[in-house]
PDB file of C-alpha atoms in Angstrom:
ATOM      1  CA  UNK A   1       3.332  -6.309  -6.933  1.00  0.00           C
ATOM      2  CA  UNK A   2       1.322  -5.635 -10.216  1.00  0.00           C
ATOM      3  CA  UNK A   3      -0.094  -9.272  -9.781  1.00  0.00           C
ATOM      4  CA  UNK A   4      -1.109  -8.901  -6.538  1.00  0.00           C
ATOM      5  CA  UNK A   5      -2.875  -5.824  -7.001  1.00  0.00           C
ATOM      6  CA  UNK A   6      -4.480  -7.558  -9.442  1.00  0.00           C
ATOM      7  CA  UNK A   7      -5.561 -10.525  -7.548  1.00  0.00           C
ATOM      8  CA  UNK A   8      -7.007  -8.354  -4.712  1.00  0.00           C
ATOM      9  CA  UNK A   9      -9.037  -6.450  -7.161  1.00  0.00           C
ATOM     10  CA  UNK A  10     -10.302  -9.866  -9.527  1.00  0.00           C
ATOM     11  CA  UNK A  11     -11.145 -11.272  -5.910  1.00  0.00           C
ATOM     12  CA  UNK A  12     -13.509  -8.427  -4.810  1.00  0.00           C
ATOM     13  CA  UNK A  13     -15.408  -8.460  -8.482  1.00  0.00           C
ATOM     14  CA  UNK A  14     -15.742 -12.375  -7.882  1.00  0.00           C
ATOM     15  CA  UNK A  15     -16.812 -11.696  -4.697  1.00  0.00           C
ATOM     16  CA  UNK A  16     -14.093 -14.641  -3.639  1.00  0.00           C
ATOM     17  CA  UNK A  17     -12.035 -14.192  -0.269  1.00  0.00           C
ATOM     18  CA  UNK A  18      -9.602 -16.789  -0.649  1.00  0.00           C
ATOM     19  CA  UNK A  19      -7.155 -15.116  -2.579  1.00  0.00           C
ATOM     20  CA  UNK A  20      -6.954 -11.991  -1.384  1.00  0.00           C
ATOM     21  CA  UNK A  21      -4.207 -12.577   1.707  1.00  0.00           C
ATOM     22  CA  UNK A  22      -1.839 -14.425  -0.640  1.00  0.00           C
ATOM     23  CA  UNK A  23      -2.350 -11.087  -3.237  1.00  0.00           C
ATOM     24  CA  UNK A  24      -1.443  -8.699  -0.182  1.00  0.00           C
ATOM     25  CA  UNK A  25       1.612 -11.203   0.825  1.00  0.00           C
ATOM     26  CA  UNK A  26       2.718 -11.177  -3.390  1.00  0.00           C
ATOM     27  CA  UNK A  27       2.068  -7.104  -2.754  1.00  0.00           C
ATOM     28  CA  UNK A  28       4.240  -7.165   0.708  1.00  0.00           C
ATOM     29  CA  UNK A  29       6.737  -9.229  -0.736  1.00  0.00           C
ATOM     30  CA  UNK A  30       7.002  -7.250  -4.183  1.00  0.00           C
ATOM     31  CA  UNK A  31       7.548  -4.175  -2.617  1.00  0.00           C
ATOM     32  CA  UNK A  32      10.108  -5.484  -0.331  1.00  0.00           C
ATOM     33  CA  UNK A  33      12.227  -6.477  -2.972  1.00  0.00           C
ATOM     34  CA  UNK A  34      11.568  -3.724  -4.955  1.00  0.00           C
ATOM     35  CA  UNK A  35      12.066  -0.934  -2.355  1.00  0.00           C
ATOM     36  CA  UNK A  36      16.161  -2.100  -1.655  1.00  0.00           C
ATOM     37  CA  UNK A  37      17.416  -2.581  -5.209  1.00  0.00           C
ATOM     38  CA  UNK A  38      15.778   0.807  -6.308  1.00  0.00           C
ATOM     39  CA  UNK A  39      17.018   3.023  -3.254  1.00  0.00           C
ATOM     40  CA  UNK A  40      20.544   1.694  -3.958  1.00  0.00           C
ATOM     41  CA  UNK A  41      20.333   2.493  -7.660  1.00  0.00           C
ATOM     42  CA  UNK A  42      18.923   5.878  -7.275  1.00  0.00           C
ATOM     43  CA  UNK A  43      21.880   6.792  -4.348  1.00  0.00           C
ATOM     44  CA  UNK A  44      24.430   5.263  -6.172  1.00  0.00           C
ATOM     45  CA  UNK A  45      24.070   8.080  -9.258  1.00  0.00           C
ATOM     46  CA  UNK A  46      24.294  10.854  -6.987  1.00  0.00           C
ATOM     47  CA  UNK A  47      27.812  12.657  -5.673  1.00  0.00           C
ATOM     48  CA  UNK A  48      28.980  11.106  -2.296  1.00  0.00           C
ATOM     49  CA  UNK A  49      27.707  14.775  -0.782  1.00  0.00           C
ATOM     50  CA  UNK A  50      24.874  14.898  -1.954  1.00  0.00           C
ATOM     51  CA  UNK A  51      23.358  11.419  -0.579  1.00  0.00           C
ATOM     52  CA  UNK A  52      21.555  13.054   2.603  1.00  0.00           C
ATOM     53  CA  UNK A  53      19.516  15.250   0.822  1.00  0.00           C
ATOM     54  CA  UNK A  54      19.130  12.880  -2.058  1.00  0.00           C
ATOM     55  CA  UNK A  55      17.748  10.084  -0.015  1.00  0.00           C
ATOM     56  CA  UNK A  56      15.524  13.379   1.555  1.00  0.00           C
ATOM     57  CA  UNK A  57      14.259  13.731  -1.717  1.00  0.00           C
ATOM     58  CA  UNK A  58      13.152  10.363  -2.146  1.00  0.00           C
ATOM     59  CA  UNK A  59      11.971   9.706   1.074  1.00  0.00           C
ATOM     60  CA  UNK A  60       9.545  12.897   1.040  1.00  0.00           C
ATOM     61  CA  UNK A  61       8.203  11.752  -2.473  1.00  0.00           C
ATOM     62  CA  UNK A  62       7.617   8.612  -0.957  1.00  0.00           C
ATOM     63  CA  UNK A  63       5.309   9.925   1.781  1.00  0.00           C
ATOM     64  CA  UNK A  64       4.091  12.314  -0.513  1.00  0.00           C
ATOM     65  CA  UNK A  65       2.866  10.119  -2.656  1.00  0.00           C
ATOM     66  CA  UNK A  66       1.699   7.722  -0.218  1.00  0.00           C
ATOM     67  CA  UNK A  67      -0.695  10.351   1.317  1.00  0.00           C
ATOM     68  CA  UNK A  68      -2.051  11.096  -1.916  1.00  0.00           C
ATOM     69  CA  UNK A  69      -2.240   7.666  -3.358  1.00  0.00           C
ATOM     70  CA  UNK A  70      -4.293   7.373  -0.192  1.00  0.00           C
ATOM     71  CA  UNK A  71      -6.663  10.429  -0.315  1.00  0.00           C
ATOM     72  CA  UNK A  72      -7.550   9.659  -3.817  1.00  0.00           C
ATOM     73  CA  UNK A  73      -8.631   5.431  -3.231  1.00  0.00           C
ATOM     74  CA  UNK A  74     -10.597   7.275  -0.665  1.00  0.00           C
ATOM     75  CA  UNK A  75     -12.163   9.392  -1.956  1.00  0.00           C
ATOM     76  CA  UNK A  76     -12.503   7.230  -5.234  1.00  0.00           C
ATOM     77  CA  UNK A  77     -13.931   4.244  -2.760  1.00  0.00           C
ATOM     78  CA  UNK A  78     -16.479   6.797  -1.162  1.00  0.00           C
ATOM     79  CA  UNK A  79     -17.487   8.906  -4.065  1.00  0.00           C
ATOM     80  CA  UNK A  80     -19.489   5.248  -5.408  1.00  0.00           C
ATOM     81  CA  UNK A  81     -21.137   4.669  -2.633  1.00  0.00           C
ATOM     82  CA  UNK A  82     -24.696   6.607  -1.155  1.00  0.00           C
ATOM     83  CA  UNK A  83     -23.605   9.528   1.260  1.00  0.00           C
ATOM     84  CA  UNK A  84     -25.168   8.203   4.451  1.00  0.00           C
ATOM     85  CA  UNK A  85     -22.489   5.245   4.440  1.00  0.00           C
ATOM     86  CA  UNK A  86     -19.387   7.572   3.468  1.00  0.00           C
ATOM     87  CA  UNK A  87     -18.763   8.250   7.528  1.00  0.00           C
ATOM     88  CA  UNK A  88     -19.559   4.653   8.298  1.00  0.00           C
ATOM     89  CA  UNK A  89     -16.699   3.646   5.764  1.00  0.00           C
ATOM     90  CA  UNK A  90     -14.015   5.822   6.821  1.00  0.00           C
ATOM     91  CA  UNK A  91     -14.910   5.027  10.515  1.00  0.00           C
ATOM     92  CA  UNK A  92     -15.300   1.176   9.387  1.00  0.00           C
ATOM     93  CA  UNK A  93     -18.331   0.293  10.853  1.00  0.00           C
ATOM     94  CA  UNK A  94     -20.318  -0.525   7.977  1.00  0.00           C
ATOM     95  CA  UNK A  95     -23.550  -2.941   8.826  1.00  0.00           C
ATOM     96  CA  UNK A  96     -23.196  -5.900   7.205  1.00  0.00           C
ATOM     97  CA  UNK A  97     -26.466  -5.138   5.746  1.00  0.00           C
ATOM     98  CA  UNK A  98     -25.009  -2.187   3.973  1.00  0.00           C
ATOM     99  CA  UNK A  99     -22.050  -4.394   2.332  1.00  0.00           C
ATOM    100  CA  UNK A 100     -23.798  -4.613  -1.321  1.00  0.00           C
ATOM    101  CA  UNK A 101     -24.129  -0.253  -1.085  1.00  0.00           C
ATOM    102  CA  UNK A 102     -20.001  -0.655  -0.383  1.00  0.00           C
ATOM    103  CA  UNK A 103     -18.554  -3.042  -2.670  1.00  0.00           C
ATOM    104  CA  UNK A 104     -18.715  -0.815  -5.312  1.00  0.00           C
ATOM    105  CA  UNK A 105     -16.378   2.022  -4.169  1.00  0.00           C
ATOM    106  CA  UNK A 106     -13.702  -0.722  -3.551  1.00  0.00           C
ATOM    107  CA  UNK A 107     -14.005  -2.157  -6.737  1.00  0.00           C
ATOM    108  CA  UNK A 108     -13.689   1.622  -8.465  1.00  0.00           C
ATOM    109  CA  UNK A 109     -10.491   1.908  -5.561  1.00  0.00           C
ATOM    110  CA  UNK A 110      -8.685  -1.131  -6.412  1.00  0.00           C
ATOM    111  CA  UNK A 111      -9.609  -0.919 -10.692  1.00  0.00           C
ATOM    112  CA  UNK A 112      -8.033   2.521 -10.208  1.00  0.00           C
ATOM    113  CA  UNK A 113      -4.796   1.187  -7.778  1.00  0.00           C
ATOM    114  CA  UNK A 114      -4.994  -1.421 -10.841  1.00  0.00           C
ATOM    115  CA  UNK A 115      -4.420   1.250 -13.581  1.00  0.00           C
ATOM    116  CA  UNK A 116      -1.618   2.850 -11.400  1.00  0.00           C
ATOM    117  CA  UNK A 117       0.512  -0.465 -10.679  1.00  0.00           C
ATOM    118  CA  UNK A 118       0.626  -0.579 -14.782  1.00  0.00           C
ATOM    119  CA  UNK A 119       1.404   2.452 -15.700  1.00  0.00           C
ATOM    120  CA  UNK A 120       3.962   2.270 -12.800  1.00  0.00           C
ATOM    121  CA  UNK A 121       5.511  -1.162 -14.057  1.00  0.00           C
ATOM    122  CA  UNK A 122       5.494   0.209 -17.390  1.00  0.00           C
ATOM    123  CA  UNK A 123       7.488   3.152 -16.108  1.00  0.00           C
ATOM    124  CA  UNK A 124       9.711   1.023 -14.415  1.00  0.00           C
ATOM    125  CA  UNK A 125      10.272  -0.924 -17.498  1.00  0.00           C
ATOM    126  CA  UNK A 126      11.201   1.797 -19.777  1.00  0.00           C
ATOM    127  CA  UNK A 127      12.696   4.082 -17.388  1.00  0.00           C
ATOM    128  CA  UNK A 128      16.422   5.304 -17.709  1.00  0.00           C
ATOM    129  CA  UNK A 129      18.855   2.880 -17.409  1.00  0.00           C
ATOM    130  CA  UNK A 130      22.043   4.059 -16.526  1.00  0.00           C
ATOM    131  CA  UNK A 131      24.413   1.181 -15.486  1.00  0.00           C
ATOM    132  CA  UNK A 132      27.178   3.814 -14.326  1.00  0.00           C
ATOM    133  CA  UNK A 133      27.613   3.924 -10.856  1.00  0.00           C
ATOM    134  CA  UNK A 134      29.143   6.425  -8.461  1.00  0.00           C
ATOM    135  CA  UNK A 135      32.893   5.543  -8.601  1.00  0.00           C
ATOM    136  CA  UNK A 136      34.490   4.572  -5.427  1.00  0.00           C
ATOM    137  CA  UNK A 137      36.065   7.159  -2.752  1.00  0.00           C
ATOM    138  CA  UNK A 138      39.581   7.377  -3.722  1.00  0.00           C
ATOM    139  CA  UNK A 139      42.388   5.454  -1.446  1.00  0.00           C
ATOM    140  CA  UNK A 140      44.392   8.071   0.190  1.00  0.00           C
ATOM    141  CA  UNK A 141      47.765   8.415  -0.521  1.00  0.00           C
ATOM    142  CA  UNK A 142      50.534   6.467   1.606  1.00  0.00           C
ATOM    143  CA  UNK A 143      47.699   3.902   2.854  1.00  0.00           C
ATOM    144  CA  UNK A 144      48.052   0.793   1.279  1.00  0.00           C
ATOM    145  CA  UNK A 145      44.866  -0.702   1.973  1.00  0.00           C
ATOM    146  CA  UNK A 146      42.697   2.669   2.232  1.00  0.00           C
ATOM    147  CA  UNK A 147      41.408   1.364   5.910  1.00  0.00           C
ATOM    148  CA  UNK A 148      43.451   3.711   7.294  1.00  0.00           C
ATOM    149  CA  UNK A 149      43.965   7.842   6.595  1.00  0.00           C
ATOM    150  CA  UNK A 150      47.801   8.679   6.857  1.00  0.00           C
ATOM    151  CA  UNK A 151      48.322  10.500  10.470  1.00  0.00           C
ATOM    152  CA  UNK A 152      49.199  14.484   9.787  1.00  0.00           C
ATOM    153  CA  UNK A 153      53.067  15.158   9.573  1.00  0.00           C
TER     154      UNK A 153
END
């Protein structure tokens, strides 16, 4: 993911098109395999009763910080630009004209979305590691295979 972030933002300071869909597919792909791994590692430390309001948890940070990782390249992408374009941006119908008074503001949004994919792959790198799992449920007693509960005397 880090390297496609990168790529987008090298590609807009080049002022090169070319690599920025294979950047967003290395982003797409990244997060794919990221996303799976990390929501089974994160469930699998918690208490079998506690998984619904664990995954909760996670699931509202996610959005959380999705809408602020949002509001912030906004408002980082139009801050650097002049204000008679900021409404033009958001409602994307900048002039092509106007393109050199945009560029700008993306390149401060993606150097920014830069910083943040490093500091979050350096989190992820020296984050906790705790290879102990949640141990398995327990087979109940008189079932040999634990498929099946015992039927009430």
């Amino acid at each position: 993911g880090l390297l496609g972030v990168a790529g987008v933002t090298s590609a807009v300071y080049l002022d090169v098109t070319w690599p920025i869909a294979p950047s967003l597919a290395l982003v797409g792909c990244a997060t794919g395999l990221f996303f799976g791994p990390n929501t089974t590692s994160l469930l699998d430390k918690l208490p079998s009763a506690s998984l619904g309001v664990g995954n909760a948890v996670r699931l509202t940070l996610l959005n959380v910080g999705t809408v602020l990782a949002l509001a912030l390249s906004m408002s980082i992408l139009t801050a650097a630009m002049p204000a008679r374009l900021r409404d033009a941006v958001l409602a994307t119908t900048v002039k092509i004209a106007d393109l050199d008074d945009v560029v700008p503001g993306f390149e401060h949004a993606l150097t920014f979305m830069t910083i943040v994919a490093v500091a979050g792959f350096i989190a992820s790198a020296l984050g906790v590691r705790d290879d102990t799992a949640r141990a398995p449920a327990a087979v109940p007693a008189g079932s040999a295979t634990g498929d099946q509960l015992p039927l009430p005397s």
